[in-house]
PDB file of C-alpha atoms in Angstrom:
ATOM      1  CA  MET A   1       0.000   0.000   0.000  1.00  0.00           C
ATOM      2  CA  ALA A   2       1.339   3.446  -0.924  1.00  0.00           C
ATOM      3  CA  THR A   3       2.533   5.855   1.744  1.00  0.00           C
ATOM      4  CA  THR A   4      -0.228   8.119   3.045  1.00  0.00           C
ATOM      5  CA  GLY A   5      -0.169  11.476   4.827  1.00  0.00           C
ATOM      6  CA  ILE A   6       2.783  13.823   5.033  1.00  0.00           C
ATOM      7  CA  VAL A   7       5.982  12.005   4.099  1.00  0.00           C
ATOM      8  CA  ASN A   8       9.186  12.193   6.138  1.00  0.00           C
ATOM      9  CA  GLY A   9      12.073  13.359   3.910  1.00  0.00           C
ATOM     10  CA  THR A  10      14.251  10.534   5.212  1.00  0.00           C
ATOM     11  CA  ALA A  11      12.166   8.146   3.097  1.00  0.00           C
ATOM     12  CA  LEU A  12      13.178   9.800  -0.205  1.00  0.00           C
ATOM     13  CA  LYS A  13      16.333   8.418  -1.808  1.00  0.00           C
ATOM     14  CA  ILE A  14      18.283   8.970  -5.020  1.00  0.00           C
ATOM     15  CA  TYR A  15      18.866   5.819  -7.049  1.00  0.00           C
ATOM     16  CA  VAL A  16      21.429   5.524  -9.842  1.00  0.00           C
ATOM     17  CA  ASP A  17      20.788   2.504 -12.055  1.00  0.00           C
ATOM     18  CA  SER A  18      18.621   0.980  -9.272  1.00  0.00           C
ATOM     19  CA  THR A  19      21.211   1.461  -6.487  1.00  0.00           C
ATOM     20  CA  ALA A  20      20.667   4.069  -3.774  1.00  0.00           C
ATOM     21  CA  VAL A  21      23.458   6.613  -3.318  1.00  0.00           C
ATOM     22  CA  ALA A  22      24.924   5.750   0.093  1.00  0.00           C
ATOM     23  CA  TYR A  23      24.751   7.955   3.181  1.00  0.00           C
ATOM     24  CA  THR A  24      22.712  10.740   1.574  1.00  0.00           C
ATOM     25  CA  THR A  25      21.587  13.539   3.867  1.00  0.00           C
ATOM     26  CA  SER A  26      19.396  15.380   1.368  1.00  0.00           C
ATOM     27  CA  ALA A  27      17.731  14.890  -1.989  1.00  0.00           C
ATOM     28  CA  SER A  28      16.327  17.610  -4.243  1.00  0.00           C
ATOM     29  CA  LEU A  29      14.454  17.773  -7.517  1.00  0.00           C
ATOM     30  CA  GLU A  30      14.230  20.842  -9.735  1.00  0.00           C
ATOM     31  CA  LEU A  31      12.099  20.884 -12.874  1.00  0.00           C
ATOM     32  CA  SER A  32      11.932  23.885 -15.184  1.00  0.00           C
ATOM     33  CA  MET A  33      10.586  24.945 -18.532  1.00  0.00           C
ATOM     34  CA  ALA A  34      12.004  27.665 -20.729  1.00  0.00           C
ATOM     35  CA  THR A  35       9.599  29.891 -22.592  1.00  0.00           C
ATOM     36  CA  ARG A  36       9.911  31.425 -26.007  1.00  0.00           C
ATOM     37  CA  ASP A  37       8.910  34.963 -26.849  1.00  0.00           C
ATOM     38  CA  THR A  38       5.791  35.226 -29.001  1.00  0.00           C
ATOM     39  CA  SER A  39       5.260  38.975 -28.586  1.00  0.00           C
ATOM     40  CA  THR A  40       4.072  40.945 -31.597  1.00  0.00           C
ATOM     41  CA  LYS A  41       3.106  44.510 -32.364  1.00  0.00           C
ATOM     42  CA  ASP A  42      -0.418  43.439 -31.382  1.00  0.00           C
ATOM     43  CA  SER A  43       0.711  42.572 -27.811  1.00  0.00           C
ATOM     44  CA  ALA A  44       0.140  46.191 -26.668  1.00  0.00           C
ATOM     45  CA  GLY A  45       3.576  46.354 -25.052  1.00  0.00           C
ATOM     46  CA  TRP A  46       3.085  43.151 -23.047  1.00  0.00           C
ATOM     47  CA  GLN A  47       5.427  40.221 -23.412  1.00  0.00           C
ATOM     48  CA  GLU A  48       3.690  37.066 -24.574  1.00  0.00           C
ATOM     49  CA  SER A  49       5.217  33.615 -24.238  1.00  0.00           C
ATOM     50  CA  ALA A  50       4.717  30.030 -25.308  1.00  0.00           C
ATOM     51  CA  GLU A  51       6.084  26.792 -23.937  1.00  0.00           C
ATOM     52  CA  GLY A  52       9.689  25.814 -24.611  1.00  0.00           C
ATOM     53  CA  GLN A  53      12.160  23.124 -23.617  1.00  0.00           C
ATOM     54  CA  ARG A  54      11.748  21.321 -20.295  1.00  0.00           C
ATOM     55  CA  SER A  55      14.648  20.215 -18.117  1.00  0.00           C
ATOM     56  CA  GLY A  56      15.333  18.811 -14.698  1.00  0.00           C
ATOM     57  CA  THR A  57      18.011  18.166 -12.111  1.00  0.00           C
ATOM     58  CA  ILE A  58      18.276  15.784  -9.183  1.00  0.00           C
ATOM     59  CA  SER A  59      20.845  16.709  -6.573  1.00  0.00           C
ATOM     60  CA  GLY A  60      21.901  15.440  -3.187  1.00  0.00           C
ATOM     61  CA  ASP A  61      24.333  15.707  -0.332  1.00  0.00           C
ATOM     62  CA  PHE A  62      26.112  12.734   1.218  1.00  0.00           C
ATOM     63  CA  LEU A  63      28.539  11.713   3.949  1.00  0.00           C
ATOM     64  CA  PHE A  64      31.795  10.233   2.660  1.00  0.00           C
ATOM     65  CA  ALA A  65      32.848   6.642   3.353  1.00  0.00           C
ATOM     66  CA  PHE A  66      35.562   4.691   1.524  1.00  0.00           C
ATOM     67  CA  ASP A  67      33.468   1.520   1.778  1.00  0.00           C
ATOM     68  CA  ALA A  68      30.154   3.052   0.644  1.00  0.00           C
ATOM     69  CA  ALA A  69      27.987   0.674  -1.372  1.00  0.00           C
ATOM     70  CA  TYR A  70      27.474   3.485  -3.921  1.00  0.00           C
ATOM     71  CA  GLY A  71      29.419   6.596  -3.013  1.00  0.00           C
ATOM     72  CA  PHE A  72      31.965   9.145  -4.147  1.00  0.00           C
ATOM     73  CA  GLU A  73      34.080   6.687  -6.167  1.00  0.00           C
ATOM     74  CA  ASP A  74      31.039   5.496  -8.121  1.00  0.00           C
ATOM     75  CA  LEU A  75      29.852   9.050  -8.761  1.00  0.00           C
ATOM     76  CA  PHE A  76      33.368  10.031  -9.814  1.00  0.00           C
ATOM     77  CA  ALA A  77      33.367   7.169 -12.340  1.00  0.00           C
ATOM     78  CA  LEU A  78      30.148   8.569 -13.860  1.00  0.00           C
ATOM     79  CA  TYR A  79      31.800  11.975 -14.156  1.00  0.00           C
ATOM     80  CA  SER A  80      35.082  10.629 -15.480  1.00  0.00           C
ATOM     81  CA  ASN A  81      33.494   8.346 -18.087  1.00  0.00           C
ATOM     82  CA  ARG A  82      30.654  10.733 -19.052  1.00  0.00           C
ATOM     83  CA  THR A  83      28.235   7.885 -18.387  1.00  0.00           C
ATOM     84  CA  LYS A  84      24.510   8.249 -18.984  1.00  0.00           C
ATOM     85  CA  VAL A  85      22.547   6.536 -16.203  1.00  0.00           C
ATOM     86  CA  THR A  86      18.941   6.038 -15.172  1.00  0.00           C
ATOM     87  CA  VAL A  87      18.247   8.116 -12.086  1.00  0.00           C
ATOM     88  CA  LYS A  88      15.233   7.793  -9.828  1.00  0.00           C
ATOM     89  CA  LEU A  89      13.965   9.853  -6.901  1.00  0.00           C
ATOM     90  CA  ALA A  90      11.812   7.516  -4.830  1.00  0.00           C
ATOM     91  CA  THR A  91      10.851   6.328  -1.376  1.00  0.00           C
ATOM     92  CA  THR A  92      11.656   2.830  -0.214  1.00  0.00           C
ATOM     93  CA  ASP A  93       7.953   1.887  -0.600  1.00  0.00           C
ATOM     94  CA  VAL A  94       7.599   0.362  -4.072  1.00  0.00           C
ATOM     95  CA  ALA A  95       3.901   1.346  -4.156  1.00  0.00           C
ATOM     96  CA  ASP A  96       4.767   5.081  -4.079  1.00  0.00           C
ATOM     97  CA  LYS A  97       5.056   7.247  -7.179  1.00  0.00           C
ATOM     98  CA  TYR A  98       8.547   8.275  -8.278  1.00  0.00           C
ATOM     99  CA  ILE A  99      10.425  10.516 -10.724  1.00  0.00           C
ATOM    100  CA  GLU A 100      12.721   8.760 -13.216  1.00  0.00           C
ATOM    101  CA  GLY A 101      14.747   9.485 -16.333  1.00  0.00           C
ATOM    102  CA  ASP A 102      18.146   9.258 -17.977  1.00  0.00           C
ATOM    103  CA  ALA A 103      20.762  11.698 -16.721  1.00  0.00           C
ATOM    104  CA  TYR A 104      24.394  12.706 -16.674  1.00  0.00           C
ATOM    105  CA  LEU A 105      26.365  13.615 -13.557  1.00  0.00           C
ATOM    106  CA  THR A 106      27.126  17.314 -13.993  1.00  0.00           C
ATOM    107  CA  SER A 107      28.683  18.236 -10.658  1.00  0.00           C
ATOM    108  CA  LEU A 108      30.431  16.466  -7.804  1.00  0.00           C
ATOM    109  CA  SER A 109      32.144  17.944  -4.768  1.00  0.00           C
ATOM    110  CA  LYS A 110      33.756  16.754  -1.535  1.00  0.00           C
ATOM    111  CA  SER A 111      34.503  18.847   1.550  1.00  0.00           C
ATOM    112  CA  ALA A 112      36.709  17.920   4.503  1.00  0.00           C
ATOM    113  CA  PRO A 113      36.524  20.538   7.269  1.00  0.00           C
ATOM    114  CA  MET A 114      38.848  20.200  10.266  1.00  0.00           C
ATOM    115  CA  GLU A 115      37.425  17.975  13.033  1.00  0.00           C
ATOM    116  CA  ASP A 116      34.218  17.335  11.088  1.00  0.00           C
ATOM    117  CA  THR A 117      32.686  14.676   8.859  1.00  0.00           C
ATOM    118  CA  ILE A 118      33.760  14.561   5.215  1.00  0.00           C
ATOM    119  CA  SER A 119      30.755  15.309   3.054  1.00  0.00           C
ATOM    120  CA  GLY A 120      29.935  15.984  -0.555  1.00  0.00           C
ATOM    121  CA  SER A 121      27.270  16.940  -3.034  1.00  0.00           C
ATOM    122  CA  PHE A 122      26.314  15.949  -6.554  1.00  0.00           C
ATOM    123  CA  SER A 123      23.906  16.881  -9.345  1.00  0.00           C
ATOM    124  CA  LEU A 124      22.516  14.882 -12.226  1.00  0.00           C
ATOM    125  CA  ASN A 125      20.891  16.634 -15.193  1.00  0.00           C
ATOM    126  CA  PHE A 126      18.136  14.789 -17.028  1.00  0.00           C
ATOM    127  CA  THR A 127      18.445  14.162 -20.751  1.00  0.00           C
ATOM    128  CA  GLY A 128      15.239  13.390 -22.601  1.00  0.00           C
ATOM    129  CA  ALA A 129      11.819  12.692 -21.126  1.00  0.00           C
ATOM    130  CA  ILE A 130      11.229  12.557 -17.370  1.00  0.00           C
ATOM    131  CA  THR A 131       8.466  10.330 -16.018  1.00  0.00           C
ATOM    132  CA  TYR A 132       6.380  10.489 -12.833  1.00  0.00           C
ATOM    133  CA  THR A 133       4.913   7.067 -12.264  1.00  0.00           C
ATOM    134  CA  THR A 134       4.423   4.055 -10.008  1.00  0.00           C
TER     135      THR A 134
END
């Protein structure tokens, strides 16, 4: 049975080719659509627009571990090899709806402050159609 009520953010994970990115502390989705100018002399000085290209990004933050099941080294390999992957933003409940599509890793960072946990962040940009389904 699908999750009901307000959902705890801890339940939402980022999956790359069906494997959850390890030790994530946040997951974000941004969808956008560009518009194209359709203004004419008949627009009375008002800008008019029509739909344009759609795009999306999934990003997350993680804690670093050398032995992570899917961590920095795996993400670095995507970056290094320019690998297209299937990315999914989903809860652990298979009955819940999820966002999915093909994507490329477009940013990866790692930070190691003194006397603190090593952490990082990453972003994957969708290429092609994005689906929202169960």
